[in-house]
């Protein structure tokens, strides 16, 4: 019994340690800092107000260059938008549909079941408009980059007007301390008061960065909250089951002594 308890304690200890906060990480000369996110940890949930503001940042700023093709307009209802609001947002998009009875493709306004419409019809058009660089689809970007949300936040806040002395910048590139190599083809997207938040929150660069990162973290893992609450239920069930089995064991063995 003692051995089992010891093993259990070690296992739980490892579990807790691996979920704990990590120090600032540096990858490929890029720097990003650890931030507090409401969606980290075993009780993690997305901050609904931040998700709404983050959607506004994506829509008014990032969507000019980046798609979000894995998310459908109806998914906005999962994060607190009403059906009317989601319909309105969808209707603003122009979707190419078809072919119709005459074999022609046609344009119509978006519906709830449509995915977010990308700003460019293909990668070539996207590169052509961005100096040869491809703005990646942002649906999975938080999962696809080392550092995840911390990296994205640092990328958004990591621009500087001038590169440090001794660094040669290529034409059309911006200095960013979080981007590996520090030269990025994306011009600084966020500025103080660039947008006016619907809920009146002051729009500092940090605030916009935090909100859009929260929104994109949700886009990359919309099932996060369900996953975490299921995990908690399973843990609770295991604890109860262990207690019950222990009680049964004691009962059975008490008769055999
Ligand atoms: C004017 C167009 C434009 C806008 C607006 C823009 N981006 Fe970009 N973005 C780019 C381009 C071009 C790249 C590719 C950069 C490169 O590879 O050097 C890029 C790359 C990125 C990357 C990938 C970086 C990496 O590690 O590879 C992320 C993340 C990103 N953008 C997020 C955003 C977010 C969030 C917003 C809105 C706040 C935004 N972008 C607005 C053009 C844009």
mmCIF file of C-alpha atoms and ligand atoms in Angstrom:
data_model
loop_
_atom_site.group_PDB
_atom_site.id
_atom_site.type_symbol
_atom_site.label_atom_id
_atom_site.label_comp_id
_atom_site.label_asym_id
_atom_site.label_seq_id
_atom_site.Cartn_x
_atom_site.Cartn_y
_atom_site.Cartn_z
ATOM 1 C CA UNK A 1 0.000 0.000 0.000
ATOM 2 C CA UNK A 2 2.819 2.413 0.905
ATOM 3 C CA UNK A 3 4.493 1.880 -2.436
ATOM 4 C CA UNK A 4 1.255 2.611 -4.260
ATOM 5 C CA UNK A 5 0.742 5.831 -2.287
ATOM 6 C CA UNK A 6 4.304 6.896 -3.041
ATOM 7 C CA UNK A 7 3.836 6.240 -6.758
ATOM 8 C CA UNK A 8 0.586 8.185 -6.723
ATOM 9 C CA UNK A 9 2.208 11.172 -5.025
ATOM 10 C CA UNK A 10 5.050 11.142 -7.562
ATOM 11 C CA UNK A 11 2.620 10.914 -10.482
ATOM 12 C CA UNK A 12 0.475 13.793 -9.188
ATOM 13 C CA UNK A 13 3.617 15.845 -8.487
ATOM 14 C CA UNK A 14 4.790 15.428 -12.080
ATOM 15 C CA UNK A 15 1.349 16.333 -13.368
ATOM 16 C CA UNK A 16 1.262 19.565 -11.378
ATOM 17 C CA UNK A 17 4.824 20.527 -12.294
ATOM 18 C CA UNK A 18 4.369 20.059 -16.008
ATOM 19 C CA UNK A 19 1.344 22.389 -16.006
ATOM 20 C CA UNK A 20 3.099 25.164 -14.064
ATOM 21 C CA UNK A 21 4.288 28.506 -15.424
ATOM 22 C CA UNK A 22 7.283 28.433 -17.686
ATOM 23 C CA UNK A 23 10.046 31.024 -17.754
ATOM 24 C CA UNK A 24 10.659 33.376 -20.660
ATOM 25 C CA UNK A 25 11.864 31.380 -23.633
ATOM 26 C CA UNK A 26 14.184 32.391 -26.400
ATOM 27 C CA UNK A 27 13.946 30.609 -29.756
ATOM 28 C CA UNK A 28 16.187 31.305 -32.730
ATOM 29 C CA UNK A 29 17.316 34.626 -31.253
ATOM 30 C CA UNK A 30 13.672 35.690 -30.866
ATOM 31 C CA UNK A 31 12.392 36.853 -27.490
ATOM 32 C CA UNK A 32 8.982 36.433 -26.018
ATOM 33 C CA UNK A 33 7.714 36.771 -22.506
ATOM 34 C CA UNK A 34 5.317 34.693 -20.532
ATOM 35 C CA UNK A 35 1.903 36.344 -20.107
ATOM 36 C CA UNK A 36 -1.024 35.500 -17.862
ATOM 37 C CA UNK A 37 -3.833 33.950 -19.936
ATOM 38 C CA UNK A 38 -7.242 33.093 -18.513
ATOM 39 C CA UNK A 39 -7.331 30.000 -20.740
ATOM 40 C CA UNK A 40 -4.199 28.418 -19.259
ATOM 41 C CA UNK A 41 -4.258 25.880 -16.409
ATOM 42 C CA UNK A 42 -6.732 23.104 -15.659
ATOM 43 C CA UNK A 43 -9.614 25.497 -14.889
ATOM 44 C CA UNK A 44 -8.803 27.623 -17.964
ATOM 45 C CA UNK A 45 -11.626 29.468 -19.724
ATOM 46 C CA UNK A 46 -11.700 32.150 -22.400
ATOM 47 C CA UNK A 47 -12.518 35.674 -21.263
ATOM 48 C CA UNK A 48 -15.744 36.402 -23.193
ATOM 49 C CA UNK A 49 -15.243 40.188 -23.338
ATOM 50 C CA UNK A 50 -11.678 39.723 -24.630
ATOM 51 C CA UNK A 51 -12.935 37.297 -27.299
ATOM 52 C CA UNK A 52 -15.438 39.869 -28.540
ATOM 53 C CA UNK A 53 -12.854 42.629 -28.624
ATOM 54 C CA UNK A 54 -10.354 40.271 -30.255
ATOM 55 C CA UNK A 55 -12.830 39.459 -32.987
ATOM 56 C CA UNK A 56 -13.209 43.199 -33.583
ATOM 57 C CA UNK A 57 -9.419 43.574 -33.923
ATOM 58 C CA UNK A 58 -9.225 40.632 -36.323
ATOM 59 C CA UNK A 59 -12.109 41.937 -38.400
ATOM 60 C CA UNK A 60 -11.020 45.564 -38.574
ATOM 61 C CA UNK A 61 -7.264 45.026 -38.891
ATOM 62 C CA UNK A 62 -5.890 41.539 -39.565
ATOM 63 C CA UNK A 63 -8.609 40.363 -41.969
ATOM 64 C CA UNK A 64 -7.274 42.785 -44.597
ATOM 65 C CA UNK A 65 -4.387 40.353 -45.128
ATOM 66 C CA UNK A 66 -5.066 37.138 -43.166
ATOM 67 C CA UNK A 67 -7.780 34.522 -43.591
ATOM 68 C CA UNK A 68 -9.400 32.468 -40.803
ATOM 69 C CA UNK A 69 -10.770 29.713 -42.961
ATOM 70 C CA UNK A 70 -11.399 27.060 -40.317
ATOM 71 C CA UNK A 71 -13.923 29.171 -38.451
ATOM 72 C CA UNK A 72 -17.523 29.525 -39.653
ATOM 73 C CA UNK A 73 -19.662 32.575 -38.885
ATOM 74 C CA UNK A 74 -22.030 30.409 -36.850
ATOM 75 C CA UNK A 75 -19.114 29.539 -34.506
ATOM 76 C CA UNK A 76 -19.289 33.137 -33.268
ATOM 77 C CA UNK A 77 -22.467 32.130 -31.450
ATOM 78 C CA UNK A 78 -20.350 29.807 -29.266
ATOM 79 C CA UNK A 79 -18.496 32.808 -27.844
ATOM 80 C CA UNK A 80 -21.427 34.992 -26.944
ATOM 81 C CA UNK A 81 -22.531 36.625 -30.198
ATOM 82 C CA UNK A 82 -26.281 36.505 -30.735
ATOM 83 C CA UNK A 83 -27.649 34.853 -33.872
ATOM 84 C CA UNK A 84 -28.594 38.274 -35.232
ATOM 85 C CA UNK A 85 -25.076 39.611 -34.719
ATOM 86 C CA UNK A 86 -23.452 36.570 -36.312
ATOM 87 C CA UNK A 87 -25.817 36.857 -39.286
ATOM 88 C CA UNK A 88 -24.974 40.527 -39.701
ATOM 89 C CA UNK A 89 -21.224 39.804 -39.619
ATOM 90 C CA UNK A 90 -21.656 36.991 -42.151
ATOM 91 C CA UNK A 91 -23.777 39.143 -44.449
ATOM 92 C CA UNK A 92 -20.956 41.668 -44.792
ATOM 93 C CA UNK A 93 -18.786 39.065 -46.522
ATOM 94 C CA UNK A 94 -19.029 38.286 -50.224
ATOM 95 C CA UNK A 95 -18.923 34.561 -50.941
ATOM 96 C CA UNK A 96 -18.302 33.057 -54.356
ATOM 97 C CA UNK A 97 -20.773 30.222 -54.778
ATOM 98 C CA UNK A 98 -21.906 28.033 -57.593
ATOM 99 C CA UNK A 99 -22.039 26.785 -60.173
ATOM 100 C CA UNK A 100 -25.670 27.778 -60.784
ATOM 101 C CA UNK A 101 -28.048 26.128 -63.302
ATOM 102 C CA UNK A 102 -26.181 27.793 -66.143
ATOM 103 C CA UNK A 103 -22.824 26.545 -64.913
ATOM 104 C CA UNK A 104 -21.674 29.977 -63.778
ATOM 105 C CA UNK A 105 -20.103 30.883 -60.434
ATOM 106 C CA UNK A 106 -21.847 33.774 -58.708
ATOM 107 C CA UNK A 107 -21.347 36.081 -55.735
ATOM 108 C CA UNK A 108 -23.742 36.226 -52.808
ATOM 109 C CA UNK A 109 -23.569 37.615 -49.276
ATOM 110 C CA UNK A 110 -22.351 35.310 -46.501
ATOM 111 C CA UNK A 111 -24.541 33.012 -44.361
ATOM 112 C CA UNK A 112 -24.054 31.520 -40.901
ATOM 113 C CA UNK A 113 -22.832 28.224 -42.382
ATOM 114 C CA UNK A 114 -20.054 29.866 -44.447
ATOM 115 C CA UNK A 115 -16.466 29.855 -43.278
ATOM 116 C CA UNK A 116 -14.723 33.194 -42.772
ATOM 117 C CA UNK A 117 -13.937 34.546 -46.215
ATOM 118 C CA UNK A 118 -10.213 34.966 -46.917
ATOM 119 C CA UNK A 119 -9.015 38.336 -48.216
ATOM 120 C CA UNK A 120 -7.218 36.872 -51.255
ATOM 121 C CA UNK A 121 -8.485 34.268 -53.729
ATOM 122 C CA UNK A 122 -5.170 32.355 -53.707
ATOM 123 C CA UNK A 123 -1.607 32.411 -52.334
ATOM 124 C CA UNK A 124 -0.202 34.041 -55.454
ATOM 125 C CA UNK A 125 -2.576 36.996 -55.137
ATOM 126 C CA UNK A 126 -1.726 37.226 -51.432
ATOM 127 C CA UNK A 127 2.015 37.317 -52.154
ATOM 128 C CA UNK A 128 1.576 39.798 -54.985
ATOM 129 C CA UNK A 129 -0.138 42.248 -52.630
ATOM 130 C CA UNK A 130 2.408 41.769 -49.833
ATOM 131 C CA UNK A 131 5.773 42.332 -51.432
ATOM 132 C CA UNK A 132 6.236 38.627 -52.127
ATOM 133 C CA UNK A 133 5.567 37.483 -48.530
ATOM 134 C CA UNK A 134 2.624 35.228 -47.719
ATOM 135 C CA UNK A 135 0.372 36.245 -44.812
ATOM 136 C CA UNK A 136 -0.512 32.823 -43.325
ATOM 137 C CA UNK A 137 -4.078 31.808 -42.488
ATOM 138 C CA UNK A 138 -4.498 32.510 -38.766
ATOM 139 C CA UNK A 139 -6.895 29.661 -37.860
ATOM 140 C CA UNK A 140 -4.194 27.501 -36.297
ATOM 141 C CA UNK A 141 -1.360 29.986 -35.866
ATOM 142 C CA UNK A 142 -1.444 29.876 -32.040
ATOM 143 C CA UNK A 143 -0.904 26.107 -32.194
ATOM 144 C CA UNK A 144 1.543 26.272 -35.094
ATOM 145 C CA UNK A 145 4.153 28.523 -33.499
ATOM 146 C CA UNK A 146 6.489 27.725 -30.649
ATOM 147 C CA UNK A 147 5.449 29.856 -27.685
ATOM 148 C CA UNK A 148 1.807 29.945 -28.874
ATOM 149 C CA UNK A 149 -0.162 32.822 -27.356
ATOM 150 C CA UNK A 150 2.933 34.305 -25.677
ATOM 151 C CA UNK A 151 4.698 34.442 -29.049
ATOM 152 C CA UNK A 152 1.755 36.027 -30.838
ATOM 153 C CA UNK A 153 1.406 38.697 -28.149
ATOM 154 C CA UNK A 154 5.132 39.452 -28.275
ATOM 155 C CA UNK A 155 5.034 39.595 -32.089
ATOM 156 C CA UNK A 156 2.211 42.165 -31.981
ATOM 157 C CA UNK A 157 4.016 44.308 -29.395
ATOM 158 C CA UNK A 158 7.568 43.624 -30.602
ATOM 159 C CA UNK A 159 7.953 46.245 -33.345
ATOM 160 C CA UNK A 160 10.541 49.002 -33.091
ATOM 161 C CA UNK A 161 10.936 52.002 -35.419
ATOM 162 C CA UNK A 162 14.620 51.376 -35.870
ATOM 163 C CA UNK A 163 16.677 48.203 -35.957
ATOM 164 C CA UNK A 164 19.492 48.038 -33.404
ATOM 165 C CA UNK A 165 22.760 49.471 -34.597
ATOM 166 C CA UNK A 166 24.757 47.236 -36.902
ATOM 167 C CA UNK A 167 21.725 45.384 -38.281
ATOM 168 C CA UNK A 168 21.061 45.730 -42.021
ATOM 169 C CA UNK A 169 17.362 45.727 -42.819
ATOM 170 C CA UNK A 170 16.187 44.562 -46.236
ATOM 171 C CA UNK A 171 13.845 46.744 -48.266
ATOM 172 C CA UNK A 172 10.231 46.666 -47.089
ATOM 173 C CA UNK A 173 11.027 44.721 -43.920
ATOM 174 C CA UNK A 174 10.265 45.796 -40.359
ATOM 175 C CA UNK A 175 12.271 45.120 -37.240
ATOM 176 C CA UNK A 176 10.531 42.873 -34.707
ATOM 177 C CA UNK A 177 12.259 41.515 -31.630
ATOM 178 C CA UNK A 178 9.947 38.476 -31.337
ATOM 179 C CA UNK A 179 10.162 37.267 -34.949
ATOM 180 C CA UNK A 180 12.928 34.717 -35.601
ATOM 181 C CA UNK A 181 15.612 36.593 -37.546
ATOM 182 C CA UNK A 182 14.010 39.923 -36.485
ATOM 183 C CA UNK A 183 13.076 40.971 -40.046
ATOM 184 C CA UNK A 184 9.407 40.561 -40.853
ATOM 185 C CA UNK A 185 7.514 41.379 -44.034
ATOM 186 C CA UNK A 186 4.362 42.299 -42.071
ATOM 187 C CA UNK A 187 4.286 46.018 -41.367
ATOM 188 C CA UNK A 188 3.364 46.893 -37.755
ATOM 189 C CA UNK A 189 -0.382 46.125 -37.666
ATOM 190 C CA UNK A 190 -1.418 47.607 -34.297
ATOM 191 C CA UNK A 191 -1.198 51.207 -33.110
ATOM 192 C CA UNK A 192 -2.606 53.024 -30.102
ATOM 193 C CA UNK A 193 -6.318 53.801 -30.656
ATOM 194 C CA UNK A 194 -6.268 52.198 -34.094
ATOM 195 C CA UNK A 195 -9.751 50.908 -33.431
ATOM 196 C CA UNK A 196 -12.560 52.061 -31.180
ATOM 197 C CA UNK A 197 -13.751 49.170 -29.026
ATOM 198 C CA UNK A 198 -17.506 48.617 -28.944
ATOM 199 C CA UNK A 199 -17.348 48.186 -25.163
ATOM 200 C CA UNK A 200 -15.350 51.383 -24.631
ATOM 201 C CA UNK A 201 -12.132 49.699 -23.427
ATOM 202 C CA UNK A 202 -9.115 51.979 -24.130
ATOM 203 C CA UNK A 203 -7.367 50.534 -27.190
ATOM 204 C CA UNK A 204 -3.675 50.479 -26.278
ATOM 205 C CA UNK A 205 -1.392 48.342 -28.434
ATOM 206 C CA UNK A 206 -1.034 45.867 -25.537
ATOM 207 C CA UNK A 207 -4.803 45.634 -25.066
ATOM 208 C CA UNK A 208 -5.428 44.991 -28.764
ATOM 209 C CA UNK A 209 -2.588 42.447 -28.838
ATOM 210 C CA UNK A 210 -3.955 40.618 -25.810
ATOM 211 C CA UNK A 211 -7.498 40.556 -27.196
ATOM 212 C CA UNK A 212 -6.623 39.407 -30.707
ATOM 213 C CA UNK A 213 -4.365 36.718 -29.223
ATOM 214 C CA UNK A 214 -7.229 35.450 -27.038
ATOM 215 C CA UNK A 215 -9.511 35.365 -30.082
ATOM 216 C CA UNK A 216 -6.956 33.462 -32.163
ATOM 217 C CA UNK A 217 -6.251 31.039 -29.294
ATOM 218 C CA UNK A 218 -9.964 30.241 -29.301
ATOM 219 C CA UNK A 219 -9.958 29.882 -33.097
ATOM 220 C CA UNK A 220 -7.106 27.367 -32.848
ATOM 221 C CA UNK A 221 -8.841 25.343 -30.139
ATOM 222 C CA UNK A 222 -12.564 26.079 -29.873
ATOM 223 C CA UNK A 223 -13.100 22.892 -27.846
ATOM 224 C CA UNK A 224 -10.632 23.913 -25.090
ATOM 225 C CA UNK A 225 -13.285 24.604 -22.450
ATOM 226 C CA UNK A 226 -15.152 21.354 -23.140
ATOM 227 C CA UNK A 227 -11.861 19.429 -23.046
ATOM 228 C CA UNK A 228 -10.857 20.926 -19.704
ATOM 229 C CA UNK A 229 -14.208 20.413 -18.020
ATOM 230 C CA UNK A 230 -14.325 16.801 -19.238
ATOM 231 C CA UNK A 231 -10.808 16.325 -17.858
ATOM 232 C CA UNK A 232 -11.931 17.587 -14.452
ATOM 233 C CA UNK A 233 -14.940 15.251 -14.449
ATOM 234 C CA UNK A 234 -12.720 12.305 -15.311
ATOM 235 C CA UNK A 235 -10.327 13.200 -12.486
ATOM 236 C CA UNK A 236 -13.214 13.464 -10.024
ATOM 237 C CA UNK A 237 -14.563 10.120 -11.204
ATOM 238 C CA UNK A 238 -11.158 8.472 -10.778
ATOM 239 C CA UNK A 239 -10.853 9.787 -7.221
ATOM 240 C CA UNK A 240 -14.327 8.499 -6.322
ATOM 241 C CA UNK A 241 -13.631 5.156 -7.967
ATOM 242 C CA UNK A 242 -10.341 4.807 -6.084
ATOM 243 C CA UNK A 243 -12.081 5.542 -2.774
ATOM 244 C CA UNK A 244 -14.812 3.014 -3.524
ATOM 245 C CA UNK A 245 -12.378 0.276 -4.539
ATOM 246 C CA UNK A 246 -10.390 0.905 -1.395
ATOM 247 C CA UNK A 247 -13.534 0.567 0.746
ATOM 248 C CA UNK A 248 -14.423 -2.685 -1.055
ATOM 249 C CA UNK A 249 -10.917 -4.038 -0.575
ATOM 250 C CA UNK A 250 -11.025 -3.341 3.160
ATOM 251 C CA UNK A 251 -14.386 -5.037 3.467
ATOM 252 C CA UNK A 252 -13.363 -8.137 1.561
ATOM 253 C CA UNK A 253 -10.079 -8.556 3.391
ATOM 254 C CA UNK A 254 -11.595 -7.962 6.843
ATOM 255 C CA UNK A 255 -13.398 -11.297 6.479
ATOM 256 C CA UNK A 256 -10.327 -13.189 5.297
ATOM 257 C CA UNK A 257 -8.044 -12.388 8.265
HETATM 258 C C1 LIG B 1 -0.886 44.580 -44.538
HETATM 259 C C2 LIG B 1 -1.089 43.172 -44.401
HETATM 260 C C3 LIG B 1 -1.109 42.574 -43.009
HETATM 261 C C4 LIG B 1 -1.899 42.902 -41.935
HETATM 262 C C5 LIG B 1 -2.949 43.990 -41.827
HETATM 263 C C6 LIG B 1 -1.569 41.945 -40.891
HETATM 264 N N1 LIG B 1 -0.611 41.072 -41.324
HETATM 265 FE FE1 LIG B 1 0.170 39.529 -40.305
HETATM 266 N N2 LIG B 1 1.425 39.085 -41.849
HETATM 267 C C7 LIG B 1 1.466 39.773 -43.043
HETATM 268 C C8 LIG B 1 2.531 39.211 -43.868
HETATM 269 C C9 LIG B 1 2.910 39.683 -45.275
HETATM 270 C C10 LIG B 1 3.118 38.172 -43.114
HETATM 271 C C11 LIG B 1 4.307 37.273 -43.509
HETATM 272 C C12 LIG B 1 5.531 37.843 -42.831
HETATM 273 C C13 LIG B 1 6.829 37.170 -43.159
HETATM 274 O O1 LIG B 1 6.810 35.969 -43.489
HETATM 275 O O2 LIG B 1 7.873 37.831 -43.042
HETATM 276 C C14 LIG B 1 2.392 38.118 -41.864
HETATM 277 C C15 LIG B 1 2.660 37.211 -40.854
HETATM 278 C C16 LIG B 1 1.916 37.090 -39.687
HETATM 279 C C17 LIG B 1 2.101 36.050 -38.707
HETATM 280 C C18 LIG B 1 3.082 34.884 -38.788
HETATM 281 C C19 LIG B 1 4.397 35.193 -38.142
HETATM 282 C C20 LIG B 1 5.266 33.971 -38.138
HETATM 283 O O3 LIG B 1 5.722 33.561 -37.057
HETATM 284 O O4 LIG B 1 5.476 33.385 -39.221
HETATM 285 C C21 LIG B 1 1.182 36.276 -37.712
HETATM 286 C C22 LIG B 1 0.979 35.454 -36.462
HETATM 287 C C23 LIG B 1 0.443 37.456 -38.074
HETATM 288 N N3 LIG B 1 0.904 37.926 -39.269
HETATM 289 C C24 LIG B 1 -0.582 37.975 -37.307
HETATM 290 C C25 LIG B 1 -1.286 39.133 -37.643
HETATM 291 C C26 LIG B 1 -2.321 39.691 -36.809
HETATM 292 C C27 LIG B 1 -2.804 39.105 -35.491
HETATM 293 C C28 LIG B 1 -2.764 40.812 -37.447
HETATM 294 C C29 LIG B 1 -3.826 41.772 -36.969
HETATM 295 C C30 LIG B 1 -3.589 42.420 -35.712
HETATM 296 C C31 LIG B 1 -2.013 40.922 -38.697
HETATM 297 N N4 LIG B 1 -1.117 39.889 -38.777
HETATM 298 C C32 LIG B 1 -2.206 41.930 -39.644
HETATM 299 C C33 LIG B 1 0.642 40.807 -43.427
HETATM 300 C C34 LIG B 1 -0.291 41.428 -42.613
#
